[in-house]
mmCIF file of C-alpha atoms in Angstrom:
data_model
loop_
_atom_site.group_PDB
_atom_site.id
_atom_site.type_symbol
_atom_site.label_atom_id
_atom_site.label_comp_id
_atom_site.label_asym_id
_atom_site.label_seq_id
_atom_site.Cartn_x
_atom_site.Cartn_y
_atom_site.Cartn_z
ATOM 1 C CA SER A 57 -0.025 0.188 0.021
ATOM 2 C CA GLN A 58 0.976 3.645 -0.652
ATOM 3 C CA THR A 59 2.053 5.856 2.139
ATOM 4 C CA ILE A 60 3.029 9.918 2.047
ATOM 5 C CA HIS A 61 5.257 11.592 3.801
ATOM 6 C CA GLN A 62 4.977 15.268 4.515
ATOM 7 C CA TRP A 63 7.062 18.019 6.627
ATOM 8 C CA PRO A 64 7.291 20.014 8.075
ATOM 9 C CA ALA A 65 3.547 19.618 10.273
ATOM 10 C CA THR A 66 4.139 22.928 10.850
ATOM 11 C CA LEU A 67 5.267 26.308 9.816
ATOM 12 C CA VAL A 68 5.186 30.322 10.903
ATOM 13 C CA GLN A 69 6.786 31.995 8.544
ATOM 14 C CA PRO A 70 7.370 36.160 8.050
ATOM 15 C CA VAL A 71 6.229 37.656 4.413
ATOM 16 C CA GLY A 72 9.017 37.118 1.704
ATOM 17 C CA SER A 73 10.306 34.383 3.088
ATOM 18 C CA PRO A 74 11.138 31.586 1.230
ATOM 19 C CA LEU A 75 8.944 28.162 1.185
ATOM 20 C CA SER A 76 9.885 24.669 0.126
ATOM 21 C CA LEU A 77 7.330 21.521 1.576
ATOM 22 C CA GLU A 78 8.685 18.762 0.845
ATOM 23 C CA CYS A 79 6.817 15.334 0.212
ATOM 24 C CA THR A 80 7.995 11.777 -0.739
ATOM 25 C CA VAL A 81 5.617 8.557 -1.385
ATOM 26 C CA GLU A 82 6.702 4.694 -1.135
ATOM 27 C CA GLY A 83 4.615 1.856 -2.387
ATOM 28 C CA THR A 84 4.122 2.665 -5.769
ATOM 29 C CA SER A 85 5.675 3.626 -9.134
ATOM 30 C CA ASN A 86 5.796 6.525 -11.448
ATOM 31 C CA PRO A 87 2.245 7.803 -9.480
ATOM 32 C CA ASN A 88 0.179 10.504 -9.686
ATOM 33 C CA LEU A 89 1.607 13.817 -7.367
ATOM 34 C CA TYR A 90 -0.904 16.703 -6.414
ATOM 35 C CA TRP A 91 -0.966 19.830 -4.132
ATOM 36 C CA TYR A 92 -3.891 20.948 -2.814
ATOM 37 C CA ARG A 93 -4.140 23.818 -0.668
ATOM 38 C CA GLN A 94 -7.246 24.758 1.803
ATOM 39 C CA ALA A 95 -7.547 28.665 3.124
ATOM 40 C CA ALA A 96 -8.955 29.657 6.250
ATOM 41 C CA GLY A 97 -13.448 28.484 5.510
ATOM 42 C CA ARG A 98 -12.396 26.923 2.504
ATOM 43 C CA GLY A 99 -12.466 23.649 0.664
ATOM 44 C CA LEU A 100 -9.713 21.511 -1.000
ATOM 45 C CA GLN A 101 -8.150 24.136 -3.747
ATOM 46 C CA LEU A 102 -5.428 22.098 -6.685
ATOM 47 C CA LEU A 103 -2.790 24.040 -7.074
ATOM 48 C CA PHE A 104 -0.339 21.671 -8.890
ATOM 49 C CA TYR A 105 0.091 18.202 -10.469
ATOM 50 C CA SER A 106 2.584 15.729 -11.635
ATOM 51 C CA VAL A 107 2.204 12.837 -14.311
ATOM 52 C CA GLY A 108 5.711 12.182 -14.124
ATOM 53 C CA ILE A 109 9.798 13.209 -13.679
ATOM 54 C CA GLY A 110 9.892 16.660 -14.322
ATOM 55 C CA GLN A 111 5.747 17.349 -15.348
ATOM 56 C CA ILE A 112 4.076 19.828 -13.576
ATOM 57 C CA SER A 113 0.847 21.414 -14.337
ATOM 58 C CA SER A 114 -0.164 24.669 -12.713
ATOM 59 C CA GLU A 115 -4.432 24.830 -12.078
ATOM 60 C CA VAL A 116 -4.551 28.852 -10.185
ATOM 61 C CA PRO A 117 -1.905 31.587 -11.067
ATOM 62 C CA GLN A 118 -0.434 32.118 -7.707
ATOM 63 C CA ASN A 119 2.361 33.166 -5.782
ATOM 64 C CA LEU A 120 3.923 29.586 -5.521
ATOM 65 C CA SER A 121 5.623 26.415 -8.106
ATOM 66 C CA ALA A 122 6.252 22.837 -7.561
ATOM 67 C CA SER A 123 8.841 20.343 -8.876
ATOM 68 C CA ARG A 124 9.331 16.773 -9.265
ATOM 69 C CA PRO A 125 12.966 15.913 -9.118
ATOM 70 C CA GLN A 126 12.552 12.173 -8.274
ATOM 71 C CA ASP A 127 9.446 9.954 -9.257
ATOM 72 C CA ARG A 128 8.402 9.772 -5.698
ATOM 73 C CA GLN A 129 9.509 13.252 -4.644
ATOM 74 C CA PHE A 130 6.658 16.582 -4.977
ATOM 75 C CA ILE A 131 7.948 19.705 -3.873
ATOM 76 C CA LEU A 132 6.060 23.334 -3.261
ATOM 77 C CA SER A 133 8.259 26.240 -2.985
ATOM 78 C CA SER A 134 7.779 29.956 -3.498
ATOM 79 C CA LYS A 135 10.671 33.057 -3.420
ATOM 80 C CA LYS A 136 8.721 35.142 -1.828
ATOM 81 C CA LEU A 137 5.787 34.452 0.743
ATOM 82 C CA LEU A 138 2.286 36.539 1.098
ATOM 83 C CA LEU A 139 0.131 36.356 3.725
ATOM 84 C CA SER A 140 -2.324 35.085 1.699
ATOM 85 C CA ASP A 141 -0.101 31.990 0.865
ATOM 86 C CA SER A 142 -1.324 30.852 4.736
ATOM 87 C CA GLY A 143 -3.431 27.533 5.113
ATOM 88 C CA PHE A 144 -3.033 24.179 4.859
ATOM 89 C CA TYR A 145 -1.450 22.112 2.391
ATOM 90 C CA LEU A 146 -1.900 18.508 1.160
ATOM 91 C CA CYS A 147 0.069 16.337 -0.674
ATOM 92 C CA VAL A 148 -1.939 13.509 -2.636
ATOM 93 C CA THR A 149 -1.010 10.663 -4.398
ATOM 94 C CA GLN A 150 -3.093 8.272 -6.779
ATOM 95 C CA GLY A 151 -1.293 5.119 -7.273
ATOM 96 C CA ASN A 152 -1.979 2.207 -9.658
ATOM 97 C CA ASP A 153 -5.122 0.677 -8.230
ATOM 98 C CA TYR A 154 -7.118 4.570 -8.694
ATOM 99 C CA GLY A 155 -6.908 5.050 -4.941
ATOM 100 C CA TYR A 156 -5.840 8.871 -3.305
ATOM 101 C CA THR A 157 -3.679 8.930 -0.683
ATOM 102 C CA PHE A 158 -3.260 12.175 1.817
ATOM 103 C CA GLY A 159 -0.204 12.973 3.669
ATOM 104 C CA SER A 160 -0.763 14.950 7.043
ATOM 105 C CA GLY A 161 -0.270 18.195 5.971
ATOM 106 C CA THR A 162 1.344 21.210 6.655
ATOM 107 C CA ARG A 163 -0.043 24.125 8.143
ATOM 108 C CA LEU A 164 1.441 27.072 6.857
ATOM 109 C CA THR A 165 1.169 30.671 8.704
ATOM 110 C CA VAL A 166 3.116 33.908 7.234
ATOM 111 C CA VAL A 167 3.039 36.553 9.420
ATOM 112 C CA ASP B 215 -15.731 27.962 -11.914
ATOM 113 C CA GLN B 216 -17.395 25.214 -8.982
ATOM 114 C CA GLN B 217 -17.430 22.082 -10.608
ATOM 115 C CA VAL B 218 -18.866 20.231 -7.300
ATOM 116 C CA LYS B 219 -20.869 22.117 -5.017
ATOM 117 C CA GLN B 220 -22.081 21.023 -1.932
ATOM 118 C CA ASN B 221 -24.742 23.590 -1.166
ATOM 119 C CA SER B 222 -24.903 22.911 2.304
ATOM 120 C CA PRO B 223 -22.230 24.189 4.375
ATOM 121 C CA SER B 224 -23.565 23.402 7.640
ATOM 122 C CA LEU B 225 -26.047 20.247 8.831
ATOM 123 C CA SER B 226 -26.989 19.572 12.487
ATOM 124 C CA VAL B 227 -28.635 15.740 12.853
ATOM 125 C CA GLN B 228 -29.900 13.870 16.372
ATOM 126 C CA GLU B 229 -27.906 11.168 17.556
ATOM 127 C CA GLY B 230 -28.809 8.229 15.677
ATOM 128 C CA ARG B 231 -31.102 9.357 12.741
ATOM 129 C CA ILE B 232 -29.972 9.852 9.318
ATOM 130 C CA SER B 233 -27.631 11.961 8.195
ATOM 131 C CA ILE B 234 -27.827 13.410 4.577
ATOM 132 C CA LEU B 235 -25.078 14.928 2.475
ATOM 133 C CA ASN B 236 -25.659 16.161 -0.875
ATOM 134 C CA CYS B 237 -23.419 17.417 -3.460
ATOM 135 C CA ASP B 238 -23.637 17.787 -6.965
ATOM 136 C CA TYR B 239 -21.140 18.441 -10.439
ATOM 137 C CA THR B 240 -21.132 19.584 -13.359
ATOM 138 C CA ASN B 241 -18.195 17.798 -15.453
ATOM 139 C CA SER B 242 -19.819 14.888 -17.385
ATOM 140 C CA MET B 243 -16.855 13.628 -17.793
ATOM 141 C CA PHE B 244 -16.349 13.065 -14.391
ATOM 142 C CA ASP B 245 -16.936 8.959 -13.184
ATOM 143 C CA TYR B 246 -15.471 8.357 -10.518
ATOM 144 C CA PHE B 247 -16.946 9.829 -6.553
ATOM 145 C CA LEU B 248 -15.431 9.461 -3.305
ATOM 146 C CA TRP B 249 -16.467 10.995 -0.053
ATOM 147 C CA TYR B 250 -13.951 12.425 2.656
ATOM 148 C CA LYS B 251 -14.195 13.161 5.801
ATOM 149 C CA LYS B 252 -12.315 16.291 7.913
ATOM 150 C CA TYR B 253 -10.813 17.082 11.458
ATOM 151 C CA PRO B 254 -8.733 20.660 11.059
ATOM 152 C CA ALA B 255 -5.722 20.660 10.814
ATOM 153 C CA GLU B 256 -5.414 17.284 9.420
ATOM 154 C CA GLY B 257 -5.898 15.406 5.835
ATOM 155 C CA PRO B 258 -8.987 14.260 5.079
ATOM 156 C CA THR B 259 -10.092 10.351 5.948
ATOM 157 C CA PHE B 260 -11.236 8.755 3.075
ATOM 158 C CA LEU B 261 -15.161 6.991 3.588
ATOM 159 C CA ILE B 262 -16.399 5.401 0.379
ATOM 160 C CA SER B 263 -16.604 5.789 -3.377
ATOM 161 C CA ILE B 264 -18.412 4.946 -6.204
ATOM 162 C CA SER B 265 -17.745 4.763 -10.205
ATOM 163 C CA SER B 266 -20.096 5.570 -12.505
ATOM 164 C CA ILE B 267 -21.391 2.908 -13.551
ATOM 165 C CA LYS B 268 -22.836 2.101 -10.428
ATOM 166 C CA ASP B 269 -25.724 4.276 -8.663
ATOM 167 C CA LYS B 270 -25.287 2.728 -5.113
ATOM 168 C CA ASN B 271 -22.589 1.915 -2.444
ATOM 169 C CA GLU B 272 -23.099 0.666 0.745
ATOM 170 C CA ASP B 273 -20.185 0.250 3.513
ATOM 171 C CA GLY B 274 -21.853 0.034 6.984
ATOM 172 C CA ARG B 275 -23.019 2.742 8.102
ATOM 173 C CA PHE B 276 -22.668 4.668 5.101
ATOM 174 C CA THR B 277 -24.079 4.694 1.774
ATOM 175 C CA VAL B 278 -23.668 6.906 -1.165
ATOM 176 C CA PHE B 279 -26.071 6.652 -3.716
ATOM 177 C CA LEU B 280 -24.967 8.457 -7.331
ATOM 178 C CA ASN B 281 -28.160 9.668 -9.736
ATOM 179 C CA LYS B 282 -25.882 10.082 -13.220
ATOM 180 C CA SER B 283 -28.924 12.047 -15.172
ATOM 181 C CA ALA B 284 -28.556 14.522 -12.569
ATOM 182 C CA LYS B 285 -25.295 15.067 -12.063
ATOM 183 C CA HIS B 286 -26.032 14.446 -7.767
ATOM 184 C CA LEU B 287 -24.758 12.483 -5.153
ATOM 185 C CA SER B 288 -25.302 11.570 -1.655
ATOM 186 C CA LEU B 289 -24.403 10.372 1.386
ATOM 187 C CA HIS B 290 -26.418 8.811 3.832
ATOM 188 C CA ILE B 291 -25.417 7.786 7.228
ATOM 189 C CA VAL B 292 -27.428 6.020 9.797
ATOM 190 C CA PRO B 293 -27.544 5.606 12.135
ATOM 191 C CA SER B 294 -25.379 8.889 13.350
ATOM 192 C CA GLN B 295 -23.040 9.006 16.259
ATOM 193 C CA PRO B 296 -21.560 11.635 18.020
ATOM 194 C CA GLY B 297 -17.663 10.145 16.016
ATOM 195 C CA ASP B 298 -19.297 11.606 12.800
ATOM 196 C CA SER B 299 -19.462 15.312 13.665
ATOM 197 C CA ALA B 300 -16.453 17.199 11.103
ATOM 198 C CA VAL B 301 -16.168 18.348 7.493
ATOM 199 C CA TYR B 302 -17.601 15.769 4.930
ATOM 200 C CA PHE B 303 -15.763 16.866 1.169
ATOM 201 C CA CYS B 304 -17.723 15.414 -1.814
ATOM 202 C CA ALA B 305 -14.847 14.550 -4.206
ATOM 203 C CA ALA B 306 -15.203 13.939 -8.324
ATOM 204 C CA SER B 307 -12.190 12.976 -10.805
ATOM 205 C CA ALA B 308 -12.008 11.430 -14.018
ATOM 206 C CA LEU B 309 -10.557 7.853 -14.792
ATOM 207 C CA GLN B 310 -8.623 9.553 -17.466
ATOM 208 C CA GLY B 311 -5.814 12.049 -17.748
ATOM 209 C CA ALA B 312 -4.485 13.324 -14.863
ATOM 210 C CA GLN B 313 -7.336 12.005 -12.516
ATOM 211 C CA LYS B 314 -7.423 14.644 -10.497
ATOM 212 C CA LEU B 315 -9.412 15.154 -7.692
ATOM 213 C CA VAL B 316 -11.611 17.976 -7.645
ATOM 214 C CA PHE B 317 -13.792 18.750 -4.331
ATOM 215 C CA GLY B 318 -16.941 20.646 -2.876
ATOM 216 C CA GLN B 319 -16.841 23.597 -0.425
ATOM 217 C CA GLY B 320 -17.242 20.898 2.027
ATOM 218 C CA THR B 321 -20.560 20.513 4.957
ATOM 219 C CA ARG B 322 -19.796 20.698 8.827
ATOM 220 C CA LEU B 323 -22.020 18.078 10.179
ATOM 221 C CA THR B 324 -23.004 17.992 13.905
ATOM 222 C CA ILE B 325 -23.997 14.842 16.026
ATOM 223 C CA ASN B 326 -26.981 16.094 18.416
ATOM 224 C CA PRO B 327 -26.925 13.996 21.792
#
């Protein structure tokens, strides 16, 4: 079965600072990978998805970027954080059995 | 453009009664639907899913109904228990392509003792 590791669990960063959230997957190969964000009082919004190494698709224009340097590694980054980047970030993987596995999430607060 | 909609932001149900959560979708390419339960600061917990070739799927106290012509699905929880209190998300996916999960806005379910 798939296991997804996401870190850190919580992060408090000043406006203008950089960001790097990492997600790694075990138990599957060539998974689809996704980054979602839940802002306060809102649903889960898809930010990026990747169907393979180096392949990144962006769903919404924003201050963030994503990269997939290895098959089972997905990274969410920003060069300069904005207050509006605060939220709960989730890494999700979809393996060969159409099942979706969620990471434990990162609570990001930009101050 | 909200492709998956949960029009009730909250629902309150008496313990032991049936909880019915509703979800509508607009994209006819969706052919796989899921329900998740979520607590604050945690990832969603998978509850139940249904593919478009079925109109009903049951797992214990949870049943999902799909009405493809109306583009509507619902989650029934019976009997409702206090531990069911959480935010419930409906999600949809097309099994072709990137298979992205598109979520509704969520419904906060409160089970009253």
